[in-house]
Coordinates of C-alpha atoms and ligand atoms in Angstrom, one line a residue:
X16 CA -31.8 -72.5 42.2
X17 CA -33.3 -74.8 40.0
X18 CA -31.2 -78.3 39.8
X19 CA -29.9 -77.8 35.9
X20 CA -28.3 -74.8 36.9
X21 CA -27.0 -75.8 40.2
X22 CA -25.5 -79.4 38.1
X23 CA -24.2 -76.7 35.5
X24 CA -22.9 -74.7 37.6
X25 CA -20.8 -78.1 39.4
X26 CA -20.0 -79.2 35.9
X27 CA -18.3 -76.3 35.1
X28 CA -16.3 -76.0 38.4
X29 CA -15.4 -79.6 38.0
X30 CA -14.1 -78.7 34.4
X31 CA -12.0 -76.1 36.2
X32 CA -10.8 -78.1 38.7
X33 CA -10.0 -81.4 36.4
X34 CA -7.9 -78.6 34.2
X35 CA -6.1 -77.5 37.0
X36 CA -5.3 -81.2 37.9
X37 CA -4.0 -81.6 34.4
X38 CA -1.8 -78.9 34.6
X39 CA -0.4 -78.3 38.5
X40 CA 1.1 -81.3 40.5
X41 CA -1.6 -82.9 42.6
X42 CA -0.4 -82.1 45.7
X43 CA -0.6 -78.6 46.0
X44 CA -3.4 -78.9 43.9
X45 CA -5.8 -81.2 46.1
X46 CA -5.1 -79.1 48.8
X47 CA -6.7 -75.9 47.4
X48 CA -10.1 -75.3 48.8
X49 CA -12.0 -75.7 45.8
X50 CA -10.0 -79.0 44.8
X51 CA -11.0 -80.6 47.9
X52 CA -14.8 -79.3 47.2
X53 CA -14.9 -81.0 43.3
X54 CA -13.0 -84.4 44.8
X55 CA -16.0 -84.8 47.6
X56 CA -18.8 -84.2 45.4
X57 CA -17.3 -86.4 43.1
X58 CA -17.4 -89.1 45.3
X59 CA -21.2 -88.0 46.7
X60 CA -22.1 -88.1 43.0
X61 CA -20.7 -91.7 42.4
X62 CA -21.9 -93.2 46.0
X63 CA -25.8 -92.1 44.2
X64 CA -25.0 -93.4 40.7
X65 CA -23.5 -97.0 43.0
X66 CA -26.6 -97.2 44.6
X67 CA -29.2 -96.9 42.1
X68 CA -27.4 -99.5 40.3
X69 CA -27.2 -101.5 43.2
X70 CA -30.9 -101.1 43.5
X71 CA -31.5 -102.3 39.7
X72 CA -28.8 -105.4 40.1
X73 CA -30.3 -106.7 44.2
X74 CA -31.5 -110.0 43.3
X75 CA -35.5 -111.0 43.7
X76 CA -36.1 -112.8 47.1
X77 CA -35.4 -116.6 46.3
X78 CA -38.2 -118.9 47.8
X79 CA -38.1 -122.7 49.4
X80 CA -39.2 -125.8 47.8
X81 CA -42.0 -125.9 50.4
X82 CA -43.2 -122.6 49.3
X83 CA -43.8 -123.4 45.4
X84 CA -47.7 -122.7 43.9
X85 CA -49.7 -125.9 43.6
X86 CA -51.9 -123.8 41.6
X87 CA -49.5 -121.2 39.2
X88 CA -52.0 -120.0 37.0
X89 CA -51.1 -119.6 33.4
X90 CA -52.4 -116.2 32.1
X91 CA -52.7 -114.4 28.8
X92 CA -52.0 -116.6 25.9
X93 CA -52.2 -120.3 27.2
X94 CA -52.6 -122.3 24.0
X95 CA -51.1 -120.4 20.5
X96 CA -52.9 -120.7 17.6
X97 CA -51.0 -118.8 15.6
X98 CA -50.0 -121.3 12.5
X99 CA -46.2 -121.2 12.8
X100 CA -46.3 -121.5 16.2
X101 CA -48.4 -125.0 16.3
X102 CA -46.4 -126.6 13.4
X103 CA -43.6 -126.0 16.0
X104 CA -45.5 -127.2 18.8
X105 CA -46.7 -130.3 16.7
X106 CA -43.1 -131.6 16.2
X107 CA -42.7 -131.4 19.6
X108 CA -40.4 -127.9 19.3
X109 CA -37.3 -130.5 17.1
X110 CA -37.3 -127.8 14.5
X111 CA -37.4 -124.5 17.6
X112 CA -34.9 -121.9 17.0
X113 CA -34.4 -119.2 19.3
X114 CA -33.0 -116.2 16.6
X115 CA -30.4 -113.7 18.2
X116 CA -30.0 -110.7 16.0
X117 CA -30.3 -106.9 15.4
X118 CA -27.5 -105.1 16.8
X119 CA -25.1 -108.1 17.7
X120 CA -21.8 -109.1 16.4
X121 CA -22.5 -112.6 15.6
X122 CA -26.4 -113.5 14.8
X123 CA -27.5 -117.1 16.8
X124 CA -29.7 -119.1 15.6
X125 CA -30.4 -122.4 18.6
X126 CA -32.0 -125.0 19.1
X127 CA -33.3 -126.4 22.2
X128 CA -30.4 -128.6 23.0
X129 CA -28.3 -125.6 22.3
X130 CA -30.0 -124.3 24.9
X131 CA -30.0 -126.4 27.1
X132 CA -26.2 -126.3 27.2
X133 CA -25.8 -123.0 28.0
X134 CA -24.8 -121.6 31.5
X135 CA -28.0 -122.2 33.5
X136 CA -29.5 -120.9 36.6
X137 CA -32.4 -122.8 39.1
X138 CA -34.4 -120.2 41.0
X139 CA -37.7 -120.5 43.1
X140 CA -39.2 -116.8 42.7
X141 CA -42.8 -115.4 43.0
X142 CA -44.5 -113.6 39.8
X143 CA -46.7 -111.2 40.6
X144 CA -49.2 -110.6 38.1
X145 CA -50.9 -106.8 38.0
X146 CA -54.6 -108.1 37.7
X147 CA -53.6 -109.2 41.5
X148 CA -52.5 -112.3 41.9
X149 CA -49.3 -114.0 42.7
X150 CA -47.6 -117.5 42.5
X151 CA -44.2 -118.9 43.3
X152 CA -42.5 -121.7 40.8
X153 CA -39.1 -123.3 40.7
X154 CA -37.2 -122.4 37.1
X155 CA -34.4 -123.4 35.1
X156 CA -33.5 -121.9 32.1
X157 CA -29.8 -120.4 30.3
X158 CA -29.0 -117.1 31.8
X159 CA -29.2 -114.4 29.3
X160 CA -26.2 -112.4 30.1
X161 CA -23.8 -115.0 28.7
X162 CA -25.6 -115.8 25.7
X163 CA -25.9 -112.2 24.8
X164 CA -21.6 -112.4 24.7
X165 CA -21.6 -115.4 22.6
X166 CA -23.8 -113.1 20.0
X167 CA -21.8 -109.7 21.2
X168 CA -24.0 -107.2 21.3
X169 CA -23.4 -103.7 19.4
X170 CA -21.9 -100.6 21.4
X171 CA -25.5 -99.3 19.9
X172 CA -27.8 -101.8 21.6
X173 CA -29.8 -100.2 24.5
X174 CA -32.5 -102.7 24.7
X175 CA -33.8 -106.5 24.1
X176 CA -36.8 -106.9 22.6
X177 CA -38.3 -110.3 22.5
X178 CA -40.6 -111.6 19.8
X179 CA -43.4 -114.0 20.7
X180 CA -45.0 -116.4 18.9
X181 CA -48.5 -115.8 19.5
X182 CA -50.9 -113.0 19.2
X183 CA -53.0 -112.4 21.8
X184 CA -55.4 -109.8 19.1
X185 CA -56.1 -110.8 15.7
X186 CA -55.4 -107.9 14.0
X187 CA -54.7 -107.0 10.1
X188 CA -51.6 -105.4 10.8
X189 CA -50.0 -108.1 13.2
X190 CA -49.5 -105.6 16.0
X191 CA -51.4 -108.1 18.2
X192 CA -48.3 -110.2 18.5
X193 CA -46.9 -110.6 21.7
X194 CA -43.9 -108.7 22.6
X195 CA -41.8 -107.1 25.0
X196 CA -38.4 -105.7 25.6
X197 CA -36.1 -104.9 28.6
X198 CA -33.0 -102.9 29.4
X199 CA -29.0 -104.1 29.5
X200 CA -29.0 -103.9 33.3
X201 CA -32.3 -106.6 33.4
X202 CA -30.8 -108.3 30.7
X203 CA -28.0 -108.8 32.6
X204 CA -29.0 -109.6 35.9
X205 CA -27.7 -112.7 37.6
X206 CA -31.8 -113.4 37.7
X207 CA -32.7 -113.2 34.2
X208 CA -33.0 -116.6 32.5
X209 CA -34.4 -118.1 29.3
X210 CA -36.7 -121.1 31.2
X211 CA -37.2 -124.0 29.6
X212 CA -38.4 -125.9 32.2
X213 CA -40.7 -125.0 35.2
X214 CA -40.9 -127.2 39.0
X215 CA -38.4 -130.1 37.4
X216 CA -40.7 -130.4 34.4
X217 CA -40.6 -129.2 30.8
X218 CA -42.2 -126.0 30.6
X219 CA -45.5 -126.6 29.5
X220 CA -47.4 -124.9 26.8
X221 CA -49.8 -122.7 28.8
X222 CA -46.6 -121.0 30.6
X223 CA -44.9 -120.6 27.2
X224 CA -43.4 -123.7 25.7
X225 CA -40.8 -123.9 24.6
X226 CA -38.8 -121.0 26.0
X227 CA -39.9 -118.0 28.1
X228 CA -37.8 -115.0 29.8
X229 CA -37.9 -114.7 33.7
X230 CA -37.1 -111.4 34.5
X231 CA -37.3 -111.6 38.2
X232 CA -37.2 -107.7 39.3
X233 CA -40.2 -106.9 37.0
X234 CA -44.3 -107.6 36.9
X235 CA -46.1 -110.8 35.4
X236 CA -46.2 -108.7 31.9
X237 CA -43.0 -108.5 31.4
X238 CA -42.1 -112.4 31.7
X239 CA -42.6 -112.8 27.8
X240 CA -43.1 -116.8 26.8
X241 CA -43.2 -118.0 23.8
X242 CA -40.1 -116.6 22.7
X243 CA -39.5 -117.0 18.7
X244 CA -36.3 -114.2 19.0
X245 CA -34.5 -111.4 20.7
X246 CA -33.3 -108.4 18.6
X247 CA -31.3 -106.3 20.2
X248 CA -32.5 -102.7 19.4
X249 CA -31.5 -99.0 19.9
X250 CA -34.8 -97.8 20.4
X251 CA -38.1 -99.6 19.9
X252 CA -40.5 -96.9 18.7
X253 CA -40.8 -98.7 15.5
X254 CA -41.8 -102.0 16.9
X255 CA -45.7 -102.4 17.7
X256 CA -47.3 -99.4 18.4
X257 CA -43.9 -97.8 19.6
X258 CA -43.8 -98.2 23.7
X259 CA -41.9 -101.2 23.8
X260 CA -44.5 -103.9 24.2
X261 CA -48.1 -105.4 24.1
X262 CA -49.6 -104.3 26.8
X263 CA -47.3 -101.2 27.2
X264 CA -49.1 -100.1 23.9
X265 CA -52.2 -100.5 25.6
X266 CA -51.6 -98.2 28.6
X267 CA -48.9 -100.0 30.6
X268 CA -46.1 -98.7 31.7
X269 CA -42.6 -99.7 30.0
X270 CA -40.6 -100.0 33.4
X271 CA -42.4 -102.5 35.4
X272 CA -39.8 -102.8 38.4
X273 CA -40.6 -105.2 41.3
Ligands
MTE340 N1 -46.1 -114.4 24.8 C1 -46.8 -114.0 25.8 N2 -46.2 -113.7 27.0 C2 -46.9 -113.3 28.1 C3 -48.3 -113.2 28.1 C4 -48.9 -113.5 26.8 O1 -50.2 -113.4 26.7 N3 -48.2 -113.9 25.8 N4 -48.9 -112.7 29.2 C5 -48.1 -112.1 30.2 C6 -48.8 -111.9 31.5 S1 -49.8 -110.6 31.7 C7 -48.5 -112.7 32.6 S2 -49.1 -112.5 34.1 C8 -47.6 -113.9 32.4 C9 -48.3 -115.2 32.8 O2 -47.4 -116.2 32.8 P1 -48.0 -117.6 33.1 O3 -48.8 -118.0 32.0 O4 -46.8 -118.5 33.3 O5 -48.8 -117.5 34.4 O6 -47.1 -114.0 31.1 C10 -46.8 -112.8 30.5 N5 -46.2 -113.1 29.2
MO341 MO1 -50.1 -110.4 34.0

């Protein structure tokens, strides 16, 4: 039996059973043979669903002071030169704002102070890079969960994506711009932070100055810097070159789980 048919063939006896619930008194109804069969594959179904969410929402291992990279490489883009980005960089970010839009209640529009005020998280975490390599930093930065309910996000919204300001291709069409884009359940994770400052210092340029995501449970990729604004999105196949960020439109995969 192939599993579609064997999960059709559950979903229909559940749909039998639930009706029979609606209609009999649940006594007499829960001890029927068949009742008892639906209620305990119920609860088998729900104990899988618990723990693959579980799995998504562990937290990264944490690290110890003593453990933090003297020598966190920065990788990728390390000094914009993308013209809006280095008039920003010039005024020492004063006139930054981080947009929040797409499919949210109440567009934001912050600046860094703003920011800075927000619920914040410290964590020590390692980022692990797919050309190999791995370091481990100390971060600070306003957890994204809470922000996303000051802007509300739309029943519709499904994903994050998060605009960067620097291309890492110059191309004609401007799909060399840096970008990615996540899921609710990373975007909510206790984990996830907007950092704006890296080992007690303020983030530097080369690690992506003035505001980059941390998204512990995923690869180096992922851990988009520069951030210029997060548009919450129902699907991103229009953004790019449609697989949900730069280097996923070169060959990488989308879910890059750690
Ligand atoms: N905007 C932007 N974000 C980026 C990149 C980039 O080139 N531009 N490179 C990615 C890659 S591949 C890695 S490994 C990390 C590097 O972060 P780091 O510079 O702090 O080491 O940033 C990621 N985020
Ligand atoms: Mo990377």
């Amino acid at each position: 039996m192939t599993p579609t048919t064997h999960r059709r063939g559950w979903l229909q006896a559940a749909f039998a059973a639930t009706g029979a619930l609606a209609l009999g008194a649940c006594d007499r109804i829960t001890n029927a043979p068949q009742a008892i069969g639906f209620l305990q594959k119920a609860e088998g179904l729900t104990r899988r669903a618990q723990r693959l969410m579980v799995d998504r929402k562990a937290l990264a291992r944490e690290f110890g002071a003593a453990d933090i990279s003297s020598d966190f490489k920065p990788n990728g883009s390390i000094d914009p030169t993308d013209a809006d980005y280095v008039a920003l960089r010039d005024k020492g970010f004063a006139d930054y704002r981080l947009v929040v839009d797409g499919l949210v209640e109440r567009p934001l529009s912050l600046s860094l102070a703003d920011i800075r005020a927000l619920a914040s998280r410290t964590q020590i975490t390692r980022h692990d890079c797919v050309e190999g390599w791995s370091s481990i930093a100390r971060w600070q930065g306003a957890r994204l969960g809470p922000l996303l309910d000051k802007a509300g996000l739309k029943k519709t919204a499904r994903y994050l994506v998060f605009h960067c300001g620097d291309s890492l291709e110059q191309t004609l069409d401007g799909s060399g711009q840096y970008y990615e884009s996540i899921d609710l359940i990373d975007a909510y994770h206790p984990q996830t932070i907007l950092a704006y400052a890296m080992n007690d210092a303020v983030l530097p340029v080369a690690h992506g100055a003035p505001l980059r995501l941390r998204v512990e449970r995923q690869l180096g990729y992922k851990q988009a810097k520069y951030i210029m604004r997060i548009e919450a999105v129902d699907d991103f196949a229009h953004l790019g070159r449609g697989k949900g960020g730069y280097w996923e439109d070169r060959g990488y995969e989308w879910y890059a789980g750690i």
